[in-house]
Short mmCIF file of C-alpha atoms and ligand atoms in Angstrom, two decimals:
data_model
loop_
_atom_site.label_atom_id
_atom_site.label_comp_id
_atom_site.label_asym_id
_atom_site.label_seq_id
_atom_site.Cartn_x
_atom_site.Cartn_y
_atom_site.Cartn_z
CA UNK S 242 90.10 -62.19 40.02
CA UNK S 243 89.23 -58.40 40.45
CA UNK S 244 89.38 -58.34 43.85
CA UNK S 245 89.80 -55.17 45.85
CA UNK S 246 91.52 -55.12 48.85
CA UNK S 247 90.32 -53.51 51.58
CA UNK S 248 91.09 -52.76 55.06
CA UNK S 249 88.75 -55.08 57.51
CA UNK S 250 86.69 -53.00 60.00
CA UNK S 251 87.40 -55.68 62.59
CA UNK S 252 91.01 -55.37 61.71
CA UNK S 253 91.17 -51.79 62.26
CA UNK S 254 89.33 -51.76 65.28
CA UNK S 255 91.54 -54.30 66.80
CA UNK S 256 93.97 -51.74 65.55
CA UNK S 257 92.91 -49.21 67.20
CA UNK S 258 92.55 -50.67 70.62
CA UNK S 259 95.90 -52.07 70.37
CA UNK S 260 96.85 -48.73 69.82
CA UNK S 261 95.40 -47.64 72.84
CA UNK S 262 96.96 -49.85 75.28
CA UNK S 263 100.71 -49.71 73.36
CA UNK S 264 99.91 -45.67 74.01
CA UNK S 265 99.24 -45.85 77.34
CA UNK S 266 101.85 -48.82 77.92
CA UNK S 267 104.12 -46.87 76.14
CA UNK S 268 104.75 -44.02 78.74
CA UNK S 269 107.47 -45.80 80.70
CA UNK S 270 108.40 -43.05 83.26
CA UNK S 271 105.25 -43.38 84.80
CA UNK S 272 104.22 -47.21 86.65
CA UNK S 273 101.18 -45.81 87.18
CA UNK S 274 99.95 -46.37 83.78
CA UNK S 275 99.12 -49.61 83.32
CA UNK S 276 96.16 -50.71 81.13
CA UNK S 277 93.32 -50.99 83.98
CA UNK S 278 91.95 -54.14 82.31
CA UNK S 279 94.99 -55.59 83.62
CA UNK S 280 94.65 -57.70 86.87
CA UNK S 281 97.35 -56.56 88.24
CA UNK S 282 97.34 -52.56 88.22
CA UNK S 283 100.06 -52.39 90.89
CA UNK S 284 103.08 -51.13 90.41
CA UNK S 285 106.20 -52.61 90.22
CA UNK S 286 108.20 -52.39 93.09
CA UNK S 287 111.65 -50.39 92.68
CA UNK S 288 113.30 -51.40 95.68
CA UNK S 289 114.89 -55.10 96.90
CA UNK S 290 113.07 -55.05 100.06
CA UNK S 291 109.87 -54.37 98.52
CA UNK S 292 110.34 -56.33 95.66
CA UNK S 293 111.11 -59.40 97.92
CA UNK S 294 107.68 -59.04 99.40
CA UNK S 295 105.96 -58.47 96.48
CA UNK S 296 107.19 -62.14 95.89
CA UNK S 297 106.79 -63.67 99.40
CA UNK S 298 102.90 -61.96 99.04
CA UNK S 299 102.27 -64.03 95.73
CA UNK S 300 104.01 -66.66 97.06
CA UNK S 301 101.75 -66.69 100.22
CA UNK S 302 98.69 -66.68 97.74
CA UNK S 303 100.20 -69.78 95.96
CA UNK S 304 100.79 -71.76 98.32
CA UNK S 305 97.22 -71.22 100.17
CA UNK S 306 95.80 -72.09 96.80
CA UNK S 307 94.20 -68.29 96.70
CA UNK S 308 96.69 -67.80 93.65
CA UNK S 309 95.35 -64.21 91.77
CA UNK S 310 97.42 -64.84 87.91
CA UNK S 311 98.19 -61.77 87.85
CA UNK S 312 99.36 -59.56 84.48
CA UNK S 313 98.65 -62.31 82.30
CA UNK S 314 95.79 -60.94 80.18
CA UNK S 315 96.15 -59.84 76.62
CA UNK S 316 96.63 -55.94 77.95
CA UNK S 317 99.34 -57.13 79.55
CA UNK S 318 100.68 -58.94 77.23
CA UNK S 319 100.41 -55.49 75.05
CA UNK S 320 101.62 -53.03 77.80
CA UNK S 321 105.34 -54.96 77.86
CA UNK S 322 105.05 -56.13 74.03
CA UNK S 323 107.61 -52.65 73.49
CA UNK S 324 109.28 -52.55 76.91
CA UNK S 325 109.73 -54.85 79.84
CA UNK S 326 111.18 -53.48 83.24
CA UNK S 327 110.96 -56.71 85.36
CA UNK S 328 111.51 -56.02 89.39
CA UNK S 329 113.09 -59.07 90.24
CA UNK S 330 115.85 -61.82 88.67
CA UNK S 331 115.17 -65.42 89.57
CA UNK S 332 117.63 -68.45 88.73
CA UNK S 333 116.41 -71.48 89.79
CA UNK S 334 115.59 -74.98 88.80
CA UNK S 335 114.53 -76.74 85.07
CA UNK S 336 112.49 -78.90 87.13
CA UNK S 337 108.55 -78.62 85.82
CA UNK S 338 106.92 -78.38 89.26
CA UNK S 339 109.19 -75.03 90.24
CA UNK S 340 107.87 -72.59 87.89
CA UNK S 341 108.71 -68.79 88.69
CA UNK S 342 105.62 -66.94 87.65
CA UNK S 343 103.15 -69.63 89.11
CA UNK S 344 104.96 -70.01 92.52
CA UNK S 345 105.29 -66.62 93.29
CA UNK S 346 102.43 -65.35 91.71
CA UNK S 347 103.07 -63.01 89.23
CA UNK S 348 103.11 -62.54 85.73
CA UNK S 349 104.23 -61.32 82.14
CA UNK S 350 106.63 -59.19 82.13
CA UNK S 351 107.65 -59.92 86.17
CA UNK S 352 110.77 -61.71 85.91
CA UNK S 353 113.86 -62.61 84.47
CA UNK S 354 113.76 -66.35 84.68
CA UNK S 355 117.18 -68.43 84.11
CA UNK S 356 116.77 -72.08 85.07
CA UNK S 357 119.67 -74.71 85.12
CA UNK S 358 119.50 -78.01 86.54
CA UNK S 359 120.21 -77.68 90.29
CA UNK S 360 120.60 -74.06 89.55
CA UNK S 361 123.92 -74.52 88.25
CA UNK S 362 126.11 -72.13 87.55
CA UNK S 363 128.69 -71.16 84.88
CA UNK S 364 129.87 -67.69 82.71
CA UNK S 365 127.04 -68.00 80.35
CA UNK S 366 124.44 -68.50 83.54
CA UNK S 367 125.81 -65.78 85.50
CA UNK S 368 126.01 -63.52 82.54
CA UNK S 369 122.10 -64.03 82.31
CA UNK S 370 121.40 -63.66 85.75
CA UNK S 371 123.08 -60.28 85.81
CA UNK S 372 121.41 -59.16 82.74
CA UNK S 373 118.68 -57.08 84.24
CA UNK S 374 120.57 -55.61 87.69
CA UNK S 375 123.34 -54.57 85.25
CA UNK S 376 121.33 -52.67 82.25
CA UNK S 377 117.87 -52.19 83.67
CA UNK S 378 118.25 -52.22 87.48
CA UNK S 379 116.43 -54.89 88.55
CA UNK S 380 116.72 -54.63 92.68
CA UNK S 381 116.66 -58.32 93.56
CA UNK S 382 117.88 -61.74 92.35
CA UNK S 383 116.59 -64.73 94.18
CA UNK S 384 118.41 -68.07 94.18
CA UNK S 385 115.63 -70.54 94.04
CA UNK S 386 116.47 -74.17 95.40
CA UNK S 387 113.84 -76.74 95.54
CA UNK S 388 112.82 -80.23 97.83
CA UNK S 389 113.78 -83.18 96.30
CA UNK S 390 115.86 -81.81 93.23
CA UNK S 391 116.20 -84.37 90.80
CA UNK S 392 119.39 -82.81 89.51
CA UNK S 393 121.04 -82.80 92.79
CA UNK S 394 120.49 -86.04 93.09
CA UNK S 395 121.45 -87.28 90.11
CA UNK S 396 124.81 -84.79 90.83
CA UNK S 397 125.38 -86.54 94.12
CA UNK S 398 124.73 -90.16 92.92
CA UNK S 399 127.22 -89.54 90.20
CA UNK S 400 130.30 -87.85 92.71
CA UNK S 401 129.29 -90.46 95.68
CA UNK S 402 128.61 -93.92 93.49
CA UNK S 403 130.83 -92.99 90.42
CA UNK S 404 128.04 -92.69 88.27
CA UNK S 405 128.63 -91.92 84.70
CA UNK S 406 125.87 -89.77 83.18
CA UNK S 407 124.87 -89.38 79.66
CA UNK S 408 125.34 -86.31 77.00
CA UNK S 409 126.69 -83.63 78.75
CA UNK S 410 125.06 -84.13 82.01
CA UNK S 411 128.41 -84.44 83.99
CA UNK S 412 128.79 -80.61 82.54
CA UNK S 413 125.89 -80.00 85.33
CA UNK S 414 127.87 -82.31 87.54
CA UNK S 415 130.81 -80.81 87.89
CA UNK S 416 129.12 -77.50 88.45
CA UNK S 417 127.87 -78.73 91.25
CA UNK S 418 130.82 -80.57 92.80
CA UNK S 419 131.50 -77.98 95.01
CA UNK S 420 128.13 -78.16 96.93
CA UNK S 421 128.90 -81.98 96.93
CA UNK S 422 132.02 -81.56 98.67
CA UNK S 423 130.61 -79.22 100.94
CA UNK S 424 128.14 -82.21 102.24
CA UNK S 425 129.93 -85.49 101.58
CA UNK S 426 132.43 -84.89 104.68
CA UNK S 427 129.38 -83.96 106.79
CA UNK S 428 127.59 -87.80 106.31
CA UNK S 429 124.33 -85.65 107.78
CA UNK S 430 120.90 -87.91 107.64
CA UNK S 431 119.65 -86.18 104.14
CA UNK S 432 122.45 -85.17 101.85
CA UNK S 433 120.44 -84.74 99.45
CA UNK S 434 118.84 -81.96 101.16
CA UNK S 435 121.89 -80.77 102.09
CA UNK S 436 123.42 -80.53 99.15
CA UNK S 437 120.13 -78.71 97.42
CA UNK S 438 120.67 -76.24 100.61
CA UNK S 439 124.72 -75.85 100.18
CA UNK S 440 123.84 -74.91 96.14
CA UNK S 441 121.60 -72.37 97.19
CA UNK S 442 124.00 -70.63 99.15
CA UNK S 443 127.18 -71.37 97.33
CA UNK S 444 124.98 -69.89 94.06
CA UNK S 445 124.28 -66.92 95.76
CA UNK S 446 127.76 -66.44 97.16
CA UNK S 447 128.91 -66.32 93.94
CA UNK S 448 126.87 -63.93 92.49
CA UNK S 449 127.46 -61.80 95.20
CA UNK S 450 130.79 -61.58 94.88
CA UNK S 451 131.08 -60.44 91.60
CA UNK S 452 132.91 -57.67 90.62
CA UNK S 453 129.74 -56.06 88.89
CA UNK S 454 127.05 -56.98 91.19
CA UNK S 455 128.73 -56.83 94.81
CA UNK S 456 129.26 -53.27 94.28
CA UNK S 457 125.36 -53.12 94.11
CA UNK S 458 124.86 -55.52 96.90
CA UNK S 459 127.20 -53.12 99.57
CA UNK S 460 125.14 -49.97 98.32
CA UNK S 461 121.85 -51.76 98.75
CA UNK S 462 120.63 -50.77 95.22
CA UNK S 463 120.57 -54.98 94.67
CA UNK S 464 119.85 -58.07 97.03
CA UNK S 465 120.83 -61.56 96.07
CA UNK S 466 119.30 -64.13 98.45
CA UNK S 467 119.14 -67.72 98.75
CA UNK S 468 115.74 -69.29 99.12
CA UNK S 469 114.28 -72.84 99.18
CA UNK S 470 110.87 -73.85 97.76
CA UNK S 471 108.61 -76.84 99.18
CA UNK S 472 106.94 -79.30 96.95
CA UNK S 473 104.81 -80.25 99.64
CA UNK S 474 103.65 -77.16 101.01
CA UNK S 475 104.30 -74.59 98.12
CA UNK S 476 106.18 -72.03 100.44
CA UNK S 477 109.16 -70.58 99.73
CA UNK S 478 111.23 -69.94 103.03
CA UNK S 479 113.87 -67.51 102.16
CA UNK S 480 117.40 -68.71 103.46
CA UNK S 481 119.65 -65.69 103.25
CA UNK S 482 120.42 -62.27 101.95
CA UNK S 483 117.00 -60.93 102.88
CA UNK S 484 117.09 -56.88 102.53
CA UNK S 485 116.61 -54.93 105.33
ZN1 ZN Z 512 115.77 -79.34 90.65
#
């Protein structure tokens, strides 16, 4: 074998373009520079309020069915490959039919995404939810509930009936005992819905109250709010903490 080796013209074109978009992706003080092959040239938005309607807009597209995928193209997938700077934090449901990025319509690079069951909370959770408001500034955090959460009811079922779950399910349980309580006194006609409804808020209580992030909440550099997503229709109806 005498076989030279030899840099591939397709290789180094590739090269090249990549490049390119890194290079122009790479300039992070200005949002104005995104790749224009991208199909999403906007620019993030810096502030809560705005970032909240930059979600409530995708969200609106979503659930019409007009639904524009944006930043998911290879360019985009370039222009973050060195640096992310997401504009919102979402925690919401593992449940497959409550994806982030699809129901709100946006794309790589967007979001921090951390999804329990029944958005449950604990140190390691909250610790990921304040990830990007404490070291990048992220303006908003949504708590993201859902219709007919299959962890909340299998939470509720197991506090109401005495239900023993398997693995270390009742670790989700007992996380969400408190939003139980909160309901099982009330005996309302759906306390299942309830319950889904309580989390939300208790969730984003809780965040909101921490030491770290309330301090951002008061000065308006960060809103957390509380917001419920339809299977049925695919709208998200925000509940609380909306900025102003
Ligand atoms: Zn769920």
């Amino acid at each position: 074998m005498n076989r030279v080796v030899r840099p591939n013209r397709r290789a180094l074109l590739s090269s090249a373009l990549v490049g390119t978009v890194a290079a122009l992706a790479g300039c992070s003080s200005t949002e104005a520079q995104t790749p224009t092959t991208s199909a999403s040239p906007e620019a993030p938005p810096t502030t809560p309020k705005a970032a909240l309607e930059r979600l409530m807009e995708g969200n609106q597209r979503w659930a019409q069915g007009d639904p524009q995928a944006p930043n998911r193209d290879p360019a985009r997938r370039q222009a973050v490959a060195q640096e992310q700077k997401p504009f919102a934090a979402v925690l919401s449901c593992i449940d497959s039919r409550v994806p982030p990025e699809l129901i709100f319509d946006v794309g790589l690079g967007d979001l921090f995404v951390t999804r329990t069951g029944g958005e449950a909370v604990g140190p390691v959770v909250t610790g990921s939810v304040e990830f990007g408001p404490l070291t990048s500034g992220t303006p908003l955090i949504v708590v993201l509930g859902h219709q007919r959460c299959g962890a909340i009811k299998a939470a509720y079922a197991s506090l109401h009936d005495g239900e023993t779950l398997p693995g270390n399910l009742p670790e989700v349980v007992t996380a969400l005992q408190p939003a139980y309580e909160q309901v099982a006194a009330a005996e309302g006609n759906d306390p299942i819905d309830a319950m889904i409804r309580a989390q939300i808020e208790l969730a984003a209580n809780g965040l909101r109250s921490s030491p770290d992030l309330g301090p951002l909440v008061a000065k308006q550099d960060l809103a957390i709010v509380g917001a419920y997503y339809s299977l049925d229709t695919g709208a998200v109806e925000v509940l609380s903490g909306a900025p102003s």
